[in-house]
Every structure is written in structure tokens, then in C-alpha cells.
Amino acid sequence: MDSKNKELADESTSARRGFLSKSAALGVAGVAAGLTACKDDAGAAKGAAAGAAKAAGGHEVAPGQLDEYYAFISSGHSGEMRALGLPSGRTLKRIPVFNMDCMVGWGVTNESKAIMGTKADGSLKYTTGDTHHVHGSYKDGTYDGRWLFVNDKIHSRLARVRMDTMECDKIVELPNVMGFHGMFPDKCDPVDSKINYTTRVFCGGEFHIPLPNDGRDLEDPSKWGALFSCVNAETMELMWQVRVDGNMDLVATSYDGKLAASNQYNTENAADLSGMMSSERDACVFFNVERIEKLVKDGKFSTIAGSKVPVVDGRAAANGDPKTAITCYVPVGKNPHGVNASPDGKYFVCSGKLSPTATVIDLALVAKWFAGEVKTPRDTVVAEPEIGLGPLHTAFDGKGNAYTSLFLDSQCVKWNVDAAIAQFKGDKNAKVILEKLDVHYQPGHNYSSMGETKQADGKYLNSGNKFSKDRFLPIGPLHPETEQLIDISGANMKLIADHTAYSEPHDGIIVRRDVVKTRQIYNMDDFPNAVKPETAGIERKGNKVHVRLMSVAPAYSMPVIKVKKGDEVTITLTNHDKVEDLAHGCALPTYNINFIVNPQETKSVTFKADHAGAFWLYCTHFCHALHLEMRSRFLVEA
């Protein structure tokens, strides 16, 4: 470590030691003063360690130093989102979304249940989820640090995560959709270019189902269908849906906001494998957003059963005239997997999967097709190079090069888009494939640093591999998966790190750290139910008891809490500490209660006191030298 980095590390270490000693002193003072809130001065050196991300050894991140990038990734059927630091691969946070998390209390607290959705009896509607794709909100063609969006394929839900707190704040279930797979935010309004930020999120439905799916047409799949949905990014409410041919996979959006697209398999609309394989090609379907919203505005839509969401017909048979069409089905390789937008805003690339090709579609030509100036949708294809076996997903470096994962070859292939276009025009000397790199093993998604923005910087590529086999110590039948980090900054790709991943991540994004502006402490006034000295205590209304509790390390404001068996009890807890990173826990044995409150945060739980006895309500999150002593007696009288 050079002298500057050592100085920063020493300063950061000193600050942390100061925080620990200060918080201990403040906690003792808080007990003596009756839980008086306290201020934190230890943040003076807060930004000191942010100066250098790398040690002298290349891509290694030295102890005490910070990563250059965040990686926000899905987790598959564990139902959460994950935040990592890159290039170190260090896990920074597991963000619960569609799953229960007994550490933070997600799915336990009243606030999280309201977001996740409950049944009439107050229990969670769903306790499972399957996250595949994470994407950020945009402004001026790059990430703006407001929101992250993630899908749930199992129950067709879209979730939004606030980037200032890295916590989920909204979830919406898409009506009449099953297998919600691909998703992407828009980057600009299709009409008003001054609205150059995300206002919509587009969601592709994969599985065909009866519409509505209420028991009708079970034996007649020819009547089934799939819907493409648009969600308002601000309100998280459905705006409209489009019925399409085929099964939608991933989604991409243009930088001018005028087009969204989804690669599709099963354009035959078949219900079995043989039928799904009968056509020579499948498609990438493009949506003319302005025309769709004009139809909705003019009332030219239908609705499905109990849903009030406007639905318009985007099937090919209803969109034969390009000048009025709302969809354009561009033929691509059979069973394509993935559609990705180039950072220059010119092209969408669909990977062939069963075809060893990548199809490059020119968005300017798609716009001309909608204007009636291009003869056929296939004429919008400007390149289709053969790149390897099992191509799935494509990332970009902002230098004209594309990087596609090859599932069957267990490789990442680097190829040049302009050379592919030249080859398609007949240039036999065009060098399309620049390099292939072995990865370990069977890659699925890959994604590059800032690669889905106009600021793609060509530094790193992450290869998310489905099998690790012999790469790590054996831990039983279920192996970890391999996330391999590749340096793409030079002329040649260089594999620089293997990172383990608990099953099963899919897509993700790599974001420069300066884009992310997090809050380290909440504002207590943001919580209407915040407990303050004047509201703390116990309130009884019949058999409903509200316990309003405050905490300052190392004590809760009430040493004894008494209720009666059969009471409906609500505990509302506000953390009055103002020290960064000083969270408190709240666990109640045998009542299935555990959650944490961050500094200045408020959370609540409601439960029935259905068995008598003495129970220690205690802090589960280490907060103080007297952490073990931080507890209250919760007495349930028979």
C-alpha cells in the first residue's frame, strides 16, 4: 500500500474506533438522561477513505479502501436483490423484496407487509419470489440514482427499491399476467423530449394463459394470450397493456423513449414443444409507445374481466398497416434469448440461443417501418454474425464492441458491431469476432460497467455462470454459482476474479459509485407514527393495546410492558440514536417477532398475545458494550 492509501486507511480506522468509543459513552449517558437523543460527530472523516478504490496490486481493493462500482443483481428464486462492491465482489447488502427476511423483519413488520401485500386475515399473500432482472431509473441517458426496479417471475410482480435507503418501497402485481420475466424502464418521454427521465417501466409476460384466468378455456390454449404491461414509475400503477403473439423474454427501451421491445420465442402461439419449434424464426417485437398511448387516450381499448387496465391489440394480424400499427415483429433467430440496447442508441441486439447468431436491428429503420418507408420488418436487420454456440445476452463497452455470453461453448465472445454490419453488406474481409474467453461454466447473463447507459466505460464485464463445478471448495450437492469478473479495458479480455454467488442470480447492472447517494440516517419526521417522549407509553382501547417504545443504546424506554392474554398488541419502536450504523433489534421470544430499526427509523408489529408468561423483549442487533443488557420484560397476564 502506498503512503497516501495507508494514510487514508489509518484515518478511516481511527474514525471507526472513535465511533465505537463515542457510541458506548453516549449510550450510558442516554440511560442516565432518560433516553436523550444524541448527535454524532464521528462523520468528520466519513469521506476520507473514499479517495482510492484500488491498492497498488491492480484490481485488488485494499483493506479500508472502497470499490469503484456497485453491482446490483437479482437473486433468482431466493426472491431478493443484492448489492455488491466491484471489483472486490464484497457483498454490501442483501435487499429483501419478495422474500421474508427475519434479520430486518421484512415480512414481519406492519410496514413491510403493507408493501408486500396481505390476505384478508393480515397474513402475507405470497412468501416466495423469483427475481431475474434489475434495472435503474434514468436521466439524460444514464442512471440518476433514484430507483432500482426488479421483477418477480413467479407471481408477476414489479418492485421498486429506493437507492437512497436501498429498501423496497412499492410492489405492484400485474393483472392477467403469468411468468413476468423481462423488464426495463424507459429513458425519455415518447412525445416530450424535455421529460428526459424515467416515467414508465415496461414488463413482458412470458406464459400464455386464459384471459381472464378464472377457469374458462382450460382445454383450448388457442384462446390463451400474453400481455405486455406499462407501469407508471412514480405511482407504480398500471397504465396499459398490449396483447401480443408469442412468449416474451427480455425487454429493452430506446434512448428517445419512442420504442420498447421484447425478444420472443413461440411466435407460433403453441402450447407444446413441437408446436413451439415449427417455425424457422421467432421475433423481436417492437412497441410504438406514442401510438399505444394515443389509442388509450382516445378510448380505443378493452378491459379484461375485473381489471380496469386498458388493453389494446398488438397481435400481428391486427397490425398489418405499418402507418397505424402499434407493433412490429422483426424476424430473428429461433428461440432468441435476450435483447440489449447499444450505448450509442442505434441498435438492439437479439441473441440466437438455438441459432449461433446475434441479430443487430437498426432502430432508425424500425422507425421508418412504422412510417411506411421500409418494406418488411426483416429489412430493419443490419447484421447477423455467427458468434458461437448458445448465445444468450450481450453487453457493450461504449467503444463499438459487444460481448455475448455463449452458454454451450462456456465462453464470452467479443465482437465488433460495425464490422458485423460491414460483413452483412458483403465485406468478406470484415473481422467481426475479436476474441473469445473461457468462463466457468455455462454463462447466462453478462453485464458491463455502465453498459446499459450512454456512459458505458468499458472497464469491467461480469459473467454470471450457472455452474461452478470445481471452482470452489465442495459444500454438498448444491454448489455456489460463479460470478466471474473480466477486465475489458485493454485490447484483450482478462479474467481477474471468481466470486461465489448463492443460487441463483440472473441479470444485474454495474453502476459507478458516484451515482449512488445514500442516506446514512433517517429523518424521524418522515415517519408519521414516530414515537417521541410525549407519545411514548402504553395505550389500551378494549382488548387492543398499543405499546409505543423508544430506544437509545443500551435501553428501551420501558423496562416493563404488561398486557393481558387475548389482547391484540401493536408495538411501535423508534430508534432515537443519531449515530451512523447504530441499529437496534427487537425480538420477542415465542411470538415470532424480530426486526431492526435503523437510526431515527420507526417500525411496528401487530400480533395477538395468545399465551401467558414472562418474555424478554431484547435487542438482536449489536449496538453497545451493554448490548446484552438491552431488554425489557414483556409480561402477559393470564
XYZ file of C-alpha atoms in Angstrom:
638
model
C 0.000 0.000 0.000
C 1.376 3.405 -0.918
C 1.766 6.115 1.728
C -1.369 8.008 0.632
C -3.601 4.938 0.814
C -2.059 3.983 4.158
C -2.816 7.472 5.463
C -6.430 7.221 4.335
C -6.815 3.748 5.813
C -5.349 4.849 9.153
C -7.648 7.889 9.217
C -10.691 5.742 8.463
C -9.708 3.208 11.135
C -9.265 5.998 13.660
C -12.708 7.358 12.808
C -14.319 3.955 13.318
C -12.593 3.484 16.668
C -13.802 6.925 17.658
C -17.333 5.978 16.687
C -17.268 2.838 18.849
C -15.953 4.563 21.943
C -18.255 7.537 21.428
C -21.369 5.408 20.956
C -20.601 3.495 24.152
C -20.304 6.731 26.109
C -23.413 8.177 24.528
C -25.389 5.036 25.318
C -24.547 5.139 29.013
C -25.394 8.824 29.072
C -28.673 8.045 27.344
C -29.728 5.650 30.094
C -28.899 8.171 32.779
C -30.654 11.007 30.983
C -33.822 9.107 30.211
C -33.070 8.302 26.560
C -31.985 11.721 25.365
C -31.147 11.763 21.646
C -27.511 12.372 20.811
C -25.516 13.747 17.905
C -22.728 12.056 16.001
C -19.545 13.971 15.284
C -17.637 10.926 14.092
C -18.652 11.579 10.485
C -15.966 14.243 10.079
C -13.707 11.678 8.483
C -16.583 9.976 6.673
C -15.338 10.628 3.177
C -11.662 10.193 3.936
C -11.476 6.556 2.894
C -13.305 7.203 -0.367
C -10.205 8.574 -2.042
C -8.724 5.465 -3.633
C -10.530 2.252 -4.501
C -7.599 0.120 -5.538
C -4.407 -0.936 -3.850
C -1.125 -0.926 -5.705
C -1.721 -4.502 -6.851
C -4.037 -3.767 -9.788
C -7.641 -4.811 -9.170
C -7.267 -5.724 -5.517
C -9.189 -3.452 -3.153
C -7.073 -2.888 -0.067
C -8.483 -3.203 3.459
C -10.122 0.066 4.391
C -10.490 1.167 0.771
C -13.678 1.407 -1.263
C -14.782 -0.174 -4.518
C -15.135 1.796 -7.741
C -18.555 0.387 -8.559
C -21.741 -1.031 -7.142
C -23.248 -4.130 -8.719
C -26.978 -4.540 -8.213
C -28.027 -8.058 -9.097
C -31.068 -10.278 -8.951
C -31.050 -13.458 -6.893
C -33.473 -15.741 -8.701
C -35.763 -17.834 -6.569
C -34.388 -16.550 -3.271
C -36.603 -13.527 -4.015
C -34.198 -10.744 -3.021
C -31.903 -8.169 -4.646
C -28.208 -7.978 -3.831
C -25.719 -5.125 -3.731
C -22.036 -5.887 -4.225
C -18.892 -3.810 -4.457
C -16.760 -4.224 -7.566
C -14.077 -5.139 -8.321
C -13.778 -6.728 -4.849
C -17.002 -8.740 -5.105
C -17.794 -7.960 -1.466
C -21.438 -8.340 -0.526
C -22.661 -4.989 0.777
C -26.320 -5.754 1.329
C -28.993 -8.341 0.675
C -32.131 -6.342 -0.017
C -35.291 -8.309 0.797
C -38.054 -7.731 -1.737
C -40.376 -10.674 -2.395
C -38.895 -12.899 0.326
C -39.208 -12.808 4.096
C -36.097 -11.699 5.968
C -36.076 -12.311 9.705
C -32.971 -10.156 10.211
C -34.506 -6.836 9.194
C -38.074 -8.012 9.771
C -39.180 -7.824 6.139
C -42.498 -9.660 6.030
C -42.786 -9.324 9.818
C -43.376 -5.608 10.352
C -46.640 -3.899 9.506
C -44.860 -1.541 7.121
C -43.248 -4.314 5.072
C -46.459 -6.349 4.972
C -48.309 -3.339 3.555
C -45.776 -3.203 0.717
C -45.639 -6.955 0.083
C -49.423 -7.400 0.150
C -51.606 -9.341 2.556
C -54.679 -11.526 2.627
C -57.852 -10.530 4.455
C -56.533 -12.078 7.683
C -53.371 -9.954 7.563
C -51.018 -12.771 6.550
C -48.769 -12.344 3.534
C -50.367 -13.080 0.161
C -47.110 -14.582 -1.119
C -43.929 -15.670 0.660
C -41.982 -16.714 -2.451
C -40.463 -14.801 -5.342
C -38.197 -15.221 -8.355
C -36.171 -12.140 -9.271
C -34.451 -12.074 -12.662
C -33.734 -8.537 -13.827
C -32.565 -5.398 -12.040
C -32.538 -2.035 -13.810
C -32.108 1.550 -12.639
C -34.023 4.725 -13.386
C -32.569 7.131 -15.938
C -31.992 10.790 -16.659
C -30.154 12.098 -19.730
C -29.491 8.538 -20.832
C -27.707 7.402 -17.680
C -28.562 6.311 -14.139
C -29.936 9.053 -11.898
C -29.662 7.247 -8.557
C -33.400 7.394 -7.746
C -34.742 3.887 -8.121
C -33.978 0.287 -8.910
C -36.668 -1.972 -10.356
C -36.826 -5.763 -10.136
C -39.323 -8.379 -11.329
C -40.898 -11.422 -9.698
C -41.452 -14.075 -12.345
C -43.476 -16.431 -10.132
C -46.267 -14.069 -9.091
C -45.895 -11.414 -11.825
C -44.938 -8.523 -9.558
C -42.792 -5.449 -10.128
C -40.920 -3.956 -7.178
C -39.208 -0.624 -6.742
C -36.204 -0.050 -4.466
C -35.183 3.415 -3.278
C -31.500 3.924 -3.931
C -31.071 6.380 -1.062
C -32.008 3.744 1.516
C -31.637 0.549 -0.549
C -35.045 -0.615 0.638
C -38.135 -1.645 -1.276
C -40.931 0.921 -1.116
C -43.502 -0.308 -3.687
C -44.694 -3.588 -5.174
C -47.417 -3.996 -7.798
C -48.934 -7.212 -9.151
C -49.596 -7.246 -12.897
C -53.159 -8.362 -13.719
C -53.739 -11.219 -16.191
C -50.011 -11.940 -16.492
C -48.119 -15.140 -15.708
C -44.370 -15.537 -15.959
C -43.403 -11.854 -15.840
C -39.817 -12.139 -16.984
C -38.275 -9.207 -18.871
C -38.491 -5.609 -17.638
C -36.902 -2.272 -18.477
C -37.541 1.379 -17.552
C -37.993 3.998 -20.256
C -35.339 6.689 -20.630
C -37.379 9.549 -22.092
C -40.969 10.509 -22.826
C -42.011 9.401 -26.354
C -43.504 12.819 -27.151
C -41.948 15.430 -24.858
C -38.148 15.232 -25.025
C -37.905 17.628 -22.070
C -39.095 14.752 -19.888
C -35.732 13.040 -20.277
C -36.012 10.733 -17.303
C -37.784 7.511 -16.358
C -41.564 7.756 -16.084
C -42.571 4.253 -17.213
C -41.467 0.665 -16.668
C -42.234 -1.915 -19.366
C -42.927 -5.522 -18.391
C -43.085 -8.580 -20.646
C -45.397 -11.505 -19.916
C -43.894 -14.863 -20.866
C -46.558 -17.537 -20.418
C -49.836 -17.707 -22.338
C -52.875 -18.005 -20.070
C -56.662 -17.713 -20.430
C -57.743 -14.053 -20.376
C -59.116 -13.796 -17.743
C -57.604 -16.769 -15.959
C -60.698 -17.717 -13.972
C -61.290 -21.297 -15.062
C -62.578 -20.666 -18.578
C -60.988 -22.035 -21.769
C -58.812 -24.506 -19.886
C -58.941 -27.048 -22.719
C -58.485 -24.536 -25.539
C -54.998 -22.944 -25.432
C -55.693 -21.271 -28.780
C -57.697 -18.711 -26.835
C -54.887 -18.007 -24.392
C -52.603 -14.976 -24.650
C -49.775 -12.898 -23.195
C -49.710 -9.220 -22.247
C -47.021 -6.529 -22.392
C -47.583 -4.100 -19.499
C -46.640 -0.489 -18.806
C -46.326 0.702 -15.184
C -46.107 4.307 -14.022
C -42.670 4.582 -12.399
C -43.782 7.225 -9.881
C -47.095 5.765 -8.693
C -46.341 2.110 -9.537
C -49.820 1.767 -11.035
C -50.662 0.027 -14.311
C -51.067 2.404 -17.270
C -51.901 -0.001 -20.111
C -51.347 -3.464 -21.545
C -50.861 -4.849 -25.076
C -51.852 -8.343 -26.168
C -49.147 -9.908 -28.342
C -48.240 -13.042 -30.256
C -45.509 -15.220 -28.782
C -43.854 -15.560 -25.395
C -41.849 -12.541 -24.274
C -38.399 -12.917 -22.765
C -36.361 -9.759 -22.060
C -37.207 -6.089 -22.661
C -35.185 -3.135 -23.969
C -36.019 0.547 -24.490
C -34.720 3.208 -26.864
C -32.954 6.318 -25.609
C -35.512 8.616 -27.260
C -38.392 6.912 -25.452
C -40.274 6.077 -28.641
C -39.671 2.324 -28.764
C -39.740 -0.592 -26.382
C -39.065 -4.151 -27.498
C -39.089 -7.737 -26.311
C -37.429 -10.763 -27.873
C -39.898 -13.596 -28.317
C -39.992 -17.319 -28.705
C -43.072 -19.347 -29.664
C -44.437 -16.850 -32.167
C -46.488 -19.852 -33.256
C -48.591 -19.365 -30.086
C -48.354 -23.112 -29.473
C -48.963 -24.942 -26.205
C -46.424 -27.758 -26.639
C -42.758 -28.052 -27.574
C -43.254 -29.435 -31.065
C -45.620 -26.601 -31.918
C -43.232 -24.019 -30.497
C -40.484 -25.281 -32.823
C -42.473 -25.393 -36.067
C -41.415 -22.000 -37.488
C -37.975 -21.252 -38.863
C -37.663 -17.965 -36.995
C -39.042 -16.165 -33.970
C -39.177 -12.395 -33.432
C -38.243 -9.259 -31.597
C -41.473 -7.318 -31.196
C -41.253 -3.513 -31.114
C -43.873 -1.335 -29.451
C -44.700 2.164 -30.690
C -45.298 3.762 -27.308
C -46.788 7.019 -28.603
C -49.371 5.217 -30.736
C -50.357 2.887 -27.914
C -50.969 5.788 -25.556
C -52.935 7.651 -28.240
C -55.299 4.667 -28.551
C -55.712 4.574 -24.782
C -56.326 8.319 -24.618
C -58.941 8.049 -27.389
C -60.730 5.243 -25.539
C -59.927 2.621 -28.203
C -59.228 -0.220 -25.838
C -60.883 -3.073 -23.992
C -60.542 -4.425 -20.460
C -60.296 -7.958 -19.126
C -62.819 -9.127 -16.527
C -62.356 -7.313 -13.216
C -59.248 -5.389 -14.298
C -59.690 -1.735 -15.259
C -56.339 -1.591 -17.083
C -56.756 -0.565 -20.759
C -55.763 -3.368 -23.171
C -55.012 -2.848 -26.869
C -54.411 -5.482 -29.551
C -50.797 -5.778 -30.633
C -51.049 -9.113 -32.430
C -49.648 -9.229 -35.949
C -53.000 -9.860 -37.577
C -54.375 -6.605 -36.187
C -51.320 -4.545 -37.173
C -50.850 -5.125 -40.882
C -50.583 -1.461 -41.849
C -47.252 -0.043 -40.637
C -48.614 3.514 -40.622
C -51.196 2.644 -37.957
C -49.529 -0.367 -36.337
C -48.572 -0.333 -32.685
C -46.284 -3.369 -33.008
C -43.596 -4.515 -35.426
C -42.476 -8.162 -35.373
C -38.873 -8.328 -36.629
C -37.845 -11.902 -37.561
C -34.732 -13.094 -35.690
C -33.081 -16.441 -34.929
C -35.124 -19.271 -33.475
C -35.794 -19.111 -29.727
C -33.871 -15.858 -29.112
C -32.688 -15.141 -25.604
C -32.117 -11.531 -24.711
C -32.421 -8.130 -26.328
C -29.967 -5.372 -25.430
C -29.572 -1.729 -26.476
C -26.228 -0.372 -27.665
C -24.944 2.681 -25.729
C -24.960 4.847 -28.863
C -28.726 4.394 -29.089
C -28.604 2.983 -32.622
C -29.152 -0.749 -32.276
C -30.885 -3.545 -30.407
C -29.110 -6.918 -30.390
C -31.000 -10.205 -30.016
C -29.017 -13.352 -29.220
C -29.974 -16.527 -31.074
C -29.715 -19.206 -28.354
C -30.549 -22.127 -30.688
C -29.045 -20.202 -33.585
C -25.300 -19.391 -33.302
C -26.042 -15.806 -34.312
C -26.711 -12.357 -32.918
C -29.226 -10.211 -34.796
C -28.493 -6.467 -34.977
C -31.606 -4.320 -35.533
C -31.317 -0.677 -36.600
C -33.780 1.442 -34.588
C -33.840 4.169 -37.228
C -35.087 1.581 -39.729
C -37.725 0.367 -37.262
C -38.982 3.958 -37.021
C -39.063 4.099 -40.819
C -41.060 0.853 -40.929
C -43.680 2.426 -38.664
C -43.721 5.371 -41.105
C -44.301 3.027 -44.059
C -40.872 3.710 -45.538
C -39.363 0.216 -45.064
C -40.890 -2.704 -46.940
C -40.717 -5.528 -44.379
C -39.783 -5.825 -40.696
C -36.864 -8.070 -41.651
C -35.389 -5.156 -43.601
C -34.594 -3.471 -40.271
C -31.915 -6.131 -39.616
C -28.452 -4.796 -40.494
C -26.254 -7.647 -39.244
C -26.488 -11.262 -38.127
C -22.999 -12.624 -37.456
C -22.267 -16.173 -36.358
C -20.566 -15.760 -32.991
C -20.684 -19.155 -31.242
C -22.915 -21.817 -29.704
C -25.725 -20.856 -27.358
C -25.559 -17.051 -27.459
C -27.711 -15.561 -24.711
C -27.018 -11.987 -23.578
C -24.989 -9.076 -24.915
C -23.172 -6.251 -23.133
C -21.276 -3.275 -24.566
C -18.096 -1.333 -23.823
C -19.008 2.013 -25.395
C -16.192 1.564 -27.925
C -18.229 -0.213 -30.603
C -17.692 -3.704 -29.237
C -20.248 -6.205 -27.984
C -19.715 -9.064 -25.522
C -22.093 -12.022 -25.768
C -22.330 -14.980 -23.393
C -22.103 -18.382 -25.122
C -23.865 -20.909 -22.932
C -22.919 -24.085 -24.827
C -19.340 -23.007 -25.538
C -18.780 -21.781 -21.943
C -17.246 -18.638 -23.372
C -17.647 -14.911 -23.685
C -17.186 -13.647 -27.242
C -16.062 -10.108 -28.043
C -17.212 -8.860 -31.441
C -17.387 -5.566 -33.280
C -20.800 -4.192 -34.266
C -19.614 -2.069 -37.211
C -17.617 -4.992 -38.601
C -20.689 -7.208 -38.336
C -22.712 -4.645 -40.298
C -19.991 -4.438 -42.940
C -19.911 -8.229 -43.206
C -23.693 -8.328 -43.617
C -23.340 -5.905 -46.531
C -20.859 -8.250 -48.228
C -17.432 -7.283 -46.884
C -15.669 -10.640 -46.700
C -12.624 -9.116 -45.034
C -14.525 -7.694 -42.078
C -13.152 -9.048 -38.801
C -16.239 -9.489 -36.631
C -15.015 -11.757 -33.836
C -12.152 -10.169 -31.919
C -11.660 -12.633 -29.071
C -13.192 -15.498 -27.105
C -12.554 -16.108 -23.406
C -13.326 -19.290 -21.481
C -15.585 -18.807 -18.455
C -16.515 -21.333 -15.804
C -19.076 -22.637 -16.621
C -22.141 -22.169 -18.879
C -22.653 -18.396 -18.703
C -26.122 -16.889 -18.627
C -26.350 -13.150 -18.174
C -23.399 -10.847 -18.569
C -23.301 -7.103 -17.968
C -20.662 -4.396 -18.248
C -19.827 -1.334 -16.184
C -22.387 1.380 -17.015
C -23.010 -0.677 -20.155
C -26.750 -0.022 -20.388
C -26.262 3.743 -20.409
C -24.747 6.344 -22.726
C -21.799 6.395 -20.307
C -20.648 2.813 -20.908
C -16.999 2.951 -19.835
C -15.576 -0.370 -20.992
C -13.813 -1.263 -17.735
C -15.445 -4.399 -16.366
C -17.680 -7.228 -17.535
C -19.381 -9.634 -15.156
C -20.117 -13.140 -16.403
C -22.853 -14.833 -14.394
C -22.216 -18.556 -14.765
C -24.788 -21.224 -13.995
C -22.384 -23.951 -12.880
C -19.257 -23.692 -10.732
C -18.327 -27.395 -10.669
C -14.693 -27.473 -9.455
C -14.063 -23.761 -8.884
C -14.720 -23.710 -5.121
C -14.498 -25.912 -2.047
C -17.240 -28.571 -2.083
C -20.159 -27.833 0.237
C -22.620 -30.581 -0.640
C -24.936 -31.256 -3.567
C -25.936 -27.601 -4.079
C -22.911 -25.740 -5.400
C -22.446 -21.990 -5.315
C -22.649 -20.280 -8.659
C -19.749 -18.378 -10.188
C -19.728 -14.666 -10.902
C -16.539 -14.011 -12.863
C -15.178 -10.503 -13.264
C -13.416 -9.693 -16.524
C -11.227 -6.685 -17.256
C -12.245 -5.376 -20.698
C -10.314 -2.107 -20.568
C -7.468 -3.332 -22.776
C -7.157 -4.905 -26.206
C -7.752 -8.351 -24.684
C -10.191 -9.618 -22.088
C -8.614 -10.669 -18.808
C -10.311 -12.838 -16.199
C -9.401 -11.242 -12.860
C -11.658 -12.765 -10.188
C -14.019 -15.579 -9.258
C -16.801 -14.559 -6.871
C -19.230 -17.002 -5.328
C -22.978 -16.456 -5.556
C -25.731 -18.151 -3.605
C -28.287 -19.534 -6.037
C -29.457 -18.159 -8.326
C -28.564 -14.745 -9.682
C -29.580 -13.740 -13.197
C -29.161 -10.224 -14.592
C -27.634 -7.168 -12.955
C -26.131 -3.744 -13.562
C -22.771 -2.208 -12.673
C -23.029 1.409 -11.518
C -20.281 3.938 -10.772
C -20.186 4.684 -7.075
C -20.572 8.461 -7.559
C -24.076 7.848 -8.968
C -25.282 6.317 -5.697
C -26.148 8.813 -2.943
C -27.392 7.021 0.142
C -28.837 8.318 3.400
C -26.928 7.118 6.429
C -29.548 8.226 8.965
C -33.304 8.522 8.568
C -35.313 11.654 9.265
C -37.590 10.809 12.196
C -40.238 13.211 10.917
C -40.645 11.078 7.776
C -42.483 8.552 9.945
C -45.993 9.698 10.972
C -46.069 7.069 13.733
C -42.677 8.020 15.196
C -42.602 7.606 18.974
C -41.398 10.663 20.861
C -41.200 11.330 24.614
C -44.629 12.949 24.623
C -46.274 9.950 22.889
C -44.318 7.065 24.452
C -46.149 4.636 26.721
C -48.993 2.117 26.645
C -52.470 2.873 25.364
C -55.380 0.456 25.779
C -58.679 0.554 23.863
C -60.663 -2.509 24.877
C -58.533 -5.521 24.034
C -56.330 -3.534 21.651
C -53.076 -2.410 23.225
C -50.576 -0.043 21.605
C -47.072 -0.086 23.061
C -45.140 2.986 21.912
C -41.476 2.374 22.576
C -38.261 4.356 22.115
C -34.692 3.087 22.064
C -31.288 4.617 22.720
C -28.394 2.235 23.279
C -28.385 0.360 25.537
C -32.015 0.589 26.718
C -35.632 0.664 25.671
C -37.764 3.417 27.160
C -39.986 0.963 29.090
C -38.333 -1.668 31.299
C -41.661 -3.440 31.883
C -44.572 -3.918 29.471
C -47.778 -5.537 30.722
C -50.632 -6.884 28.581
C -53.341 -9.499 29.009
C -53.777 -12.819 27.287
C -56.040 -12.345 24.269
C -55.002 -8.723 23.652
C -54.203 -7.547 20.140
C -50.842 -5.894 20.684
C -49.103 -3.356 18.465
C -45.513 -2.471 19.297
C -44.197 0.672 17.614
C -40.466 1.245 18.071
C -38.478 4.363 17.168
C -34.684 4.388 17.292
C -33.645 7.740 18.804
C -29.933 7.200 18.247
C -28.368 9.527 15.687
C -25.102 7.651 15.381
C -24.472 6.269 11.902
C -24.692 2.458 11.688
C -26.246 2.157 15.140
C -29.303 -0.003 14.545
C -31.367 -1.698 17.242
C -33.166 -5.011 17.124
C -36.443 -6.030 18.689
C -37.134 -9.711 19.290
C -39.934 -11.283 21.306
C -39.402 -14.993 22.031
C -42.206 -17.472 21.187
C -44.186 -14.732 19.411
C -42.290 -14.932 16.100
C -41.286 -11.273 16.268
C -37.914 -9.928 15.159
C -36.996 -6.751 13.291
C -34.467 -3.917 13.347
C -34.790 -0.133 13.368
C -32.040 1.997 11.881
C -31.083 5.389 13.379
C -34.175 7.647 13.589
C -36.356 4.968 11.949
C -39.755 3.698 13.122
C -41.275 0.251 12.591
C -44.211 -1.599 14.102
C -45.614 -5.102 14.525
C -49.083 -6.324 15.460
C -49.831 -9.718 16.982
C -52.174 -11.484 19.388
C -50.881 -12.164 22.896
C -52.243 -15.712 22.849
C -50.145 -17.296 25.600
C -49.339 -16.067 29.096
C -45.966 -15.771 30.732
C -42.866 -13.628 31.065
C -40.900 -12.906 27.903
C -37.735 -10.880 27.469
C -38.049 -8.376 24.631
C -34.417 -7.891 23.662
C -32.134 -6.188 21.156
C -30.843 -8.576 18.467
C -28.571 -6.113 16.635
C -25.278 -5.344 18.364
C -25.363 -1.693 19.395
C -23.307 -1.140 22.546
C -20.922 -2.623 25.101
C -24.044 -3.265 27.210
C -25.910 -4.775 24.266
C -26.799 -7.972 26.146
C -28.418 -5.893 28.868
C -30.695 -4.074 26.403
C -34.053 -5.696 27.113
C -37.484 -5.220 28.643
C -39.833 -7.585 30.437
C -42.910 -8.331 28.353
C -45.480 -9.756 30.766
C -48.647 -11.434 29.510
C -51.148 -11.873 32.318
C -53.463 -14.888 32.167
